[in-house]
Amino acid sequence: MSNNPNELNMIGHLDELRSRLIQTLVTFLLWMVTAFIFVKDIYDILVSDMERKLIILGPSDVMWVYFMIAGVVAITLTIPVAAYHIWKFVQPAVPTAAQRSTLIFIPVLTLMFIFGISFGYFILFPMVLHFLNEMAAGSFETMYTAQKYFTFMIHMTVPFGLLFEMPVVVMFLTKLGILNPAKLAKARKVSYFILVVVAVTITPPDIMSDILVIIPLFLLYEASLTISKMVYRKQLQSQSESSLAA
């Protein structure tokens, strides 16, 4: 057995990380089971505005769709727990004065994920679906399979749930000293390019849809940069006051 303090410390961190990952996974599985109990009701809500029923091509399609829906619900409800364990894991690296303010990371991360999914579901998804239906009108008989429909819906919603967390993650990383406004400003062009690629990839091939997605993504990046500036300025002010007091 090694007596090296650094190795022992590393082993302790790995054990803690494993424990927190297991707790997060157990939480996800519990929410998954709970969501699956009510998945039929959730499904009925999601298809309530459709004019015709979705079709399936095989018996297993029903289970696949229900597991997909339950999985997204479980991910959403697990985010607060995952955020808590992330915060607790990195808490020793966070300055004592900043620990209370970083606690806001937990609820805000969840809210931003929900806002992102809502943006995708209520704005982007119907817009893109309408565009595709208009393209098919008069030339094709439109029938949706449940699997294809919900796969498309998730592609239009879950990525935005993740992208809308950008300001919160930037705030947290700035608190830890990993990011700062200068780094974000320097990476603006590259970040914009990546965001444009993401927007073009998940939207239909028309300029209006691209613009409607690109603009919110750019605004999210600028909001992240502004938040980073505020946090960084406050950190510098706090350090200056500490130096004067010493």
Short mmCIF file of N, CA and C in Angstrom, two decimals, residues 10 81 104 243-244:
data_model
loop_
_atom_site.label_atom_id
_atom_site.label_comp_id
_atom_site.label_asym_id
_atom_site.label_seq_id
_atom_site.Cartn_x
_atom_site.Cartn_y
_atom_site.Cartn_z
N MET A 10 -5.58 11.33 -4.03
CA MET A 10 -6.20 11.05 -5.31
C MET A 10 -7.18 9.89 -5.21
N VAL A 81 -30.08 16.99 -8.65
CA VAL A 81 -29.25 16.09 -7.86
C VAL A 81 -27.84 16.02 -8.42
N ILE A 104 -26.40 28.89 -5.90
CA ILE A 104 -27.44 29.23 -6.87
C ILE A 104 -27.29 28.40 -8.15
N SER A 243 -6.70 42.39 0.32
CA SER A 243 -5.31 42.85 0.35
C SER A 243 -5.18 44.12 1.19
N LEU A 244 -6.15 45.03 1.07
CA LEU A 244 -6.13 46.26 1.85
C LEU A 244 -6.31 45.98 3.33
#
